[in-house]
Amino acid sequence: MVESRRLARWHSARQSSGVHVFCGRLPGQSVWQKVTVPESNESIRITGVCGSLSADGVTKKALTIALQGAAEYGADTSLLELHDFNLVFAGSVPQDEYPPDVLRLRQAIRESRGIILATPEYHGSLTGALKNMLDLMSIEDFETKIVGLVGIAGGHVGAINSLNTMKTICRNLHCWVLPQEVSIANSGNAFDENGAMKDPALEERLLNLGRQLVKFASMQQKVQQSEFAQLWKSLPTW
């Protein structure tokens, strides 16, 4: 009886991404509240976005290792390669004329709790392909996502400029960026002829990036579930 009375004041809709969105208004309040709550048995979905258009470059290899670290901690992982998507330049057409692949990419981001952005450094910044992909996204696509960053550079300094630029972009997309980040210098010597990373310490950093992403994403999920439980209990039982 109590549950039915509460449901009379709150409306829920299950989304395709495996979450419930509850919308309601507490007594005496004029502002409606929305709480998005993952299902308790929902696995953490981590998506890696490869900013290189190379089919088998260092960026993809490094990103794959980071995703392996996420999978070790039980995450459902996927790798998005931008050359597989038919995208347009941001601002070149109205949003209602975007090709289906733009919507498919945005949906993949929305359904992920954590994102790994990986890019080679071109002329001191991230690739144009990755920047354009991010420009096609909205704040709603990325908001509250946990993000890990990987930068690849051919020189000995590393991809510091690219990493800093991506952090700025992520802040503007309202993401939470992990304090851990991975910069790979001298990328031409990073992997051997068999595709294995030569430096075990660097490989461990990539694996740990994926692990940390799952840990923080899991903490965020539990906090959201706890917040909803407290809000639910605060409703009157009239």
Short mmCIF file of C-alpha atoms in Angstrom, two decimals, residues 13-234:
data_model
loop_
_atom_site.label_atom_id
_atom_site.label_comp_id
_atom_site.label_asym_id
_atom_site.label_seq_id
_atom_site.Cartn_x
_atom_site.Cartn_y
_atom_site.Cartn_z
CA ALA A 13 10.52 4.88 -17.21
CA ARG A 14 13.04 2.21 -18.03
CA GLN A 15 15.54 3.27 -20.65
CA SER A 16 17.32 1.05 -23.18
CA SER A 17 20.61 1.68 -21.40
CA GLY A 18 19.48 -0.37 -18.40
CA VAL A 19 18.62 2.46 -16.05
CA HIS A 20 15.44 3.80 -14.48
CA VAL A 21 14.61 7.48 -14.57
CA PHE A 22 12.31 8.57 -11.75
CA CYS A 23 10.63 11.94 -11.98
CA GLY A 24 8.57 13.39 -9.16
CA ARG A 25 7.88 16.26 -6.82
CA LEU A 26 8.20 16.18 -3.07
CA PRO A 27 5.29 17.60 -1.03
CA GLY A 28 5.53 21.36 -0.63
CA GLN A 29 8.05 21.67 -3.47
CA SER A 30 7.35 23.20 -6.86
CA VAL A 31 10.47 21.85 -8.56
CA TRP A 32 10.35 18.42 -10.14
CA GLN A 33 13.33 16.20 -9.49
CA LYS A 34 14.84 13.61 -11.77
CA VAL A 35 16.96 10.76 -10.46
CA THR A 36 18.65 8.31 -12.82
CA VAL A 37 19.31 4.99 -11.13
CA PRO A 38 21.22 2.07 -12.70
CA GLU A 39 19.83 -1.38 -12.08
CA SER A 40 21.60 -3.01 -9.15
CA ASN A 41 22.91 -5.84 -11.32
CA GLU A 42 24.05 -3.58 -14.13
CA SER A 43 27.67 -4.10 -15.16
CA ILE A 44 29.91 -1.10 -15.62
CA ARG A 45 30.15 -0.22 -19.29
CA ILE A 46 33.47 1.30 -20.37
CA THR A 47 33.98 2.58 -23.91
CA GLY A 48 37.31 3.46 -25.47
CA VAL A 49 37.45 6.01 -28.29
CA CYS A 50 40.48 5.76 -30.56
CA GLY A 51 41.42 9.17 -31.90
CA SER A 52 43.74 7.72 -34.54
CA LEU A 53 42.42 6.70 -37.95
CA SER A 54 45.19 4.13 -38.31
CA ALA A 55 43.81 0.59 -38.42
CA ASP A 56 46.53 -0.87 -36.22
CA GLY A 57 48.53 2.01 -34.78
CA VAL A 58 50.13 2.56 -31.40
CA THR A 59 47.10 4.47 -30.12
CA LYS A 60 44.76 1.55 -30.72
CA LYS A 61 47.21 -0.89 -29.14
CA ALA A 62 47.61 1.26 -26.03
CA LEU A 63 43.86 1.79 -25.74
CA THR A 64 43.28 -1.95 -26.01
CA ILE A 65 45.56 -2.54 -23.02
CA ALA A 66 43.70 0.06 -20.95
CA LEU A 67 40.40 -1.63 -21.82
CA GLN A 68 41.90 -4.96 -20.76
CA GLY A 69 42.51 -3.44 -17.33
CA ALA A 70 38.86 -2.39 -17.17
CA ALA A 71 37.74 -5.88 -18.20
CA GLU A 72 39.86 -7.38 -15.41
CA TYR A 73 37.62 -5.54 -12.95
CA GLY A 74 34.46 -6.90 -14.53
CA ALA A 75 33.57 -4.08 -16.91
CA ASP A 76 31.74 -4.56 -20.18
CA THR A 77 34.18 -2.92 -22.62
CA SER A 78 34.03 -1.78 -26.23
CA LEU A 79 36.41 0.06 -28.54
CA LEU A 80 35.14 2.67 -30.98
CA GLU A 81 37.30 3.44 -34.02
CA LEU A 82 36.35 6.69 -35.69
CA HIS A 83 37.15 5.41 -39.18
CA ASP A 84 34.17 3.05 -38.76
CA PHE A 85 31.75 5.99 -38.47
CA ASN A 86 30.39 8.17 -41.25
CA LEU A 87 30.58 11.52 -39.49
CA VAL A 88 30.19 15.10 -40.68
CA PHE A 89 32.12 18.18 -39.65
CA ALA A 90 30.55 19.78 -36.60
CA GLY A 91 28.48 22.78 -37.64
CA SER A 92 28.39 21.82 -41.32
CA VAL A 93 24.75 20.67 -41.21
CA PRO A 94 21.86 21.17 -38.77
CA GLN A 95 21.67 18.57 -36.01
CA ASP A 96 18.43 17.15 -37.39
CA GLU A 97 20.36 16.30 -40.57
CA TYR A 98 23.14 14.39 -38.85
CA PRO A 99 23.81 10.99 -40.45
CA PRO A 100 22.76 7.90 -38.45
CA ASP A 101 26.37 7.20 -37.42
CA VAL A 102 26.50 10.42 -35.40
CA LEU A 103 23.45 9.32 -33.44
CA ARG A 104 24.91 5.82 -33.08
CA LEU A 105 28.12 7.27 -31.66
CA ARG A 106 26.25 9.55 -29.27
CA GLN A 107 24.14 6.64 -28.06
CA ALA A 108 27.26 4.55 -27.40
CA ILE A 109 28.69 7.36 -25.27
CA ARG A 110 25.43 7.90 -23.38
CA GLU A 111 25.14 4.22 -22.51
CA SER A 112 28.67 4.13 -21.06
CA ARG A 113 29.49 4.97 -17.48
CA GLY A 114 33.20 5.45 -18.21
CA ILE A 115 35.08 6.65 -21.30
CA ILE A 116 38.73 6.33 -22.31
CA LEU A 117 39.86 8.92 -24.84
CA ALA A 118 43.11 8.05 -26.62
CA THR A 119 44.88 10.18 -29.19
CA PRO A 120 48.20 10.57 -30.94
CA GLU A 121 49.60 14.08 -30.65
CA TYR A 122 49.55 15.99 -33.94
CA HIS A 123 51.29 19.39 -33.92
CA GLY A 124 50.94 19.70 -30.17
CA SER A 125 47.29 18.72 -29.88
CA LEU A 126 44.76 15.92 -30.23
CA THR A 127 43.77 14.71 -33.68
CA GLY A 128 41.24 16.58 -35.76
CA ALA A 129 39.18 13.40 -35.99
CA LEU A 130 38.81 13.15 -32.21
CA LYS A 131 38.19 16.88 -31.77
CA ASN A 132 35.46 16.79 -34.40
CA MET A 133 33.88 13.76 -32.75
CA LEU A 134 33.81 15.59 -29.41
CA ASP A 135 32.36 18.68 -31.09
CA LEU A 136 29.50 16.54 -32.41
CA MET A 137 28.62 15.48 -28.88
CA SER A 138 26.48 17.41 -26.41
CA ILE A 139 26.97 18.04 -22.71
CA GLU A 140 24.10 15.63 -22.06
CA ASP A 141 26.07 12.85 -23.79
CA PHE A 142 29.12 13.24 -21.55
CA GLU A 143 27.78 14.81 -18.37
CA THR A 144 28.97 13.03 -15.16
CA LYS A 145 30.93 10.41 -17.13
CA ILE A 146 34.19 9.21 -15.63
CA VAL A 147 36.94 9.76 -18.22
CA GLY A 148 40.47 8.39 -18.53
CA LEU A 149 43.00 9.90 -20.93
CA VAL A 150 45.80 8.37 -23.02
CA GLY A 151 48.19 10.40 -25.18
CA ILE A 152 50.72 9.10 -27.71
CA ALA A 153 53.70 11.09 -29.00
CA GLY A 154 56.57 10.29 -31.31
CA GLY A 155 59.03 12.52 -29.46
CA HIS A 156 60.69 12.09 -26.10
CA VAL A 157 58.60 14.75 -24.30
CA GLY A 158 55.31 12.84 -24.50
CA ALA A 159 51.75 13.95 -25.20
CA ILE A 160 51.40 16.50 -22.41
CA ASN A 161 49.80 19.16 -24.63
CA SER A 162 47.19 16.74 -25.95
CA LEU A 163 46.34 15.50 -22.47
CA ASN A 164 45.94 19.04 -21.14
CA THR A 165 43.73 19.99 -24.08
CA MET A 166 41.53 16.93 -23.58
CA LYS A 167 41.17 17.75 -19.88
CA THR A 168 39.94 21.23 -20.80
CA ILE A 169 37.44 19.79 -23.27
CA CYS A 170 36.21 17.25 -20.73
CA ARG A 171 35.66 19.95 -18.11
CA ASN A 172 33.48 21.81 -20.59
CA LEU A 173 31.54 18.60 -21.24
CA HIS A 174 30.96 18.29 -17.46
CA CYS A 175 32.96 15.07 -17.10
CA TRP A 176 35.00 13.77 -14.18
CA VAL A 177 38.56 13.18 -15.40
CA LEU A 178 40.72 10.66 -13.57
CA PRO A 179 43.85 12.14 -12.00
CA GLN A 180 45.76 9.23 -13.51
CA GLU A 181 46.65 9.68 -17.16
CA VAL A 182 49.06 7.91 -19.47
CA SER A 183 51.51 9.66 -21.80
CA ILE A 184 53.53 7.45 -24.12
CA ALA A 185 56.68 9.03 -25.53
CA ASN A 186 58.86 7.66 -28.35
CA SER A 187 55.83 5.76 -29.58
CA GLY A 188 57.73 4.20 -32.47
CA ASN A 189 59.64 2.08 -29.95
CA ALA A 190 56.77 1.34 -27.57
CA PHE A 191 55.82 -2.07 -29.02
CA ASP A 192 57.86 -4.95 -30.35
CA GLU A 193 57.34 -6.75 -33.67
CA ASN A 194 54.77 -9.03 -32.04
CA GLY A 195 52.63 -6.13 -30.80
CA ALA A 196 53.67 -6.48 -27.15
CA MET A 197 54.55 -3.40 -25.11
CA LYS A 198 58.26 -3.29 -24.36
CA ASP A 199 58.07 -1.41 -21.05
CA PRO A 200 56.25 -3.48 -18.38
CA ALA A 201 55.86 -0.43 -16.12
CA LEU A 202 54.15 1.53 -18.89
CA GLU A 203 51.89 -1.41 -19.67
CA GLU A 204 50.93 -1.59 -16.00
CA ARG A 205 50.05 2.11 -16.04
CA LEU A 206 47.67 1.52 -18.94
CA LEU A 207 46.09 -1.47 -17.21
CA ASN A 208 45.74 0.52 -14.00
CA LEU A 209 44.03 3.36 -15.85
CA GLY A 210 41.30 0.95 -16.91
CA ARG A 211 41.04 -0.51 -13.42
CA GLN A 212 40.78 2.90 -11.78
CA LEU A 213 38.11 3.92 -14.26
CA VAL A 214 35.97 0.95 -13.22
CA LYS A 215 36.55 1.63 -9.52
CA PHE A 216 35.45 5.26 -9.75
CA ALA A 217 32.55 4.46 -12.08
CA SER A 218 31.37 1.77 -9.66
CA MET A 219 31.59 4.21 -6.74
CA GLN A 220 29.56 6.74 -8.71
CA GLN A 221 26.91 4.14 -9.51
CA LYS A 222 26.58 3.11 -5.86
CA VAL A 223 26.28 6.73 -4.76
CA GLN A 224 23.45 7.32 -7.25
CA GLN A 225 21.62 4.24 -6.01
CA SER A 226 22.08 5.34 -2.40
CA GLU A 227 20.86 8.86 -3.13
CA PHE A 228 17.72 7.49 -4.74
CA ALA A 229 17.08 5.16 -1.81
CA GLN A 230 17.30 8.10 0.60
CA LEU A 231 15.01 10.21 -1.58
CA TRP A 232 12.51 7.36 -1.82
CA LYS A 233 12.45 6.92 1.95
CA SER A 234 11.85 10.64 2.42
#
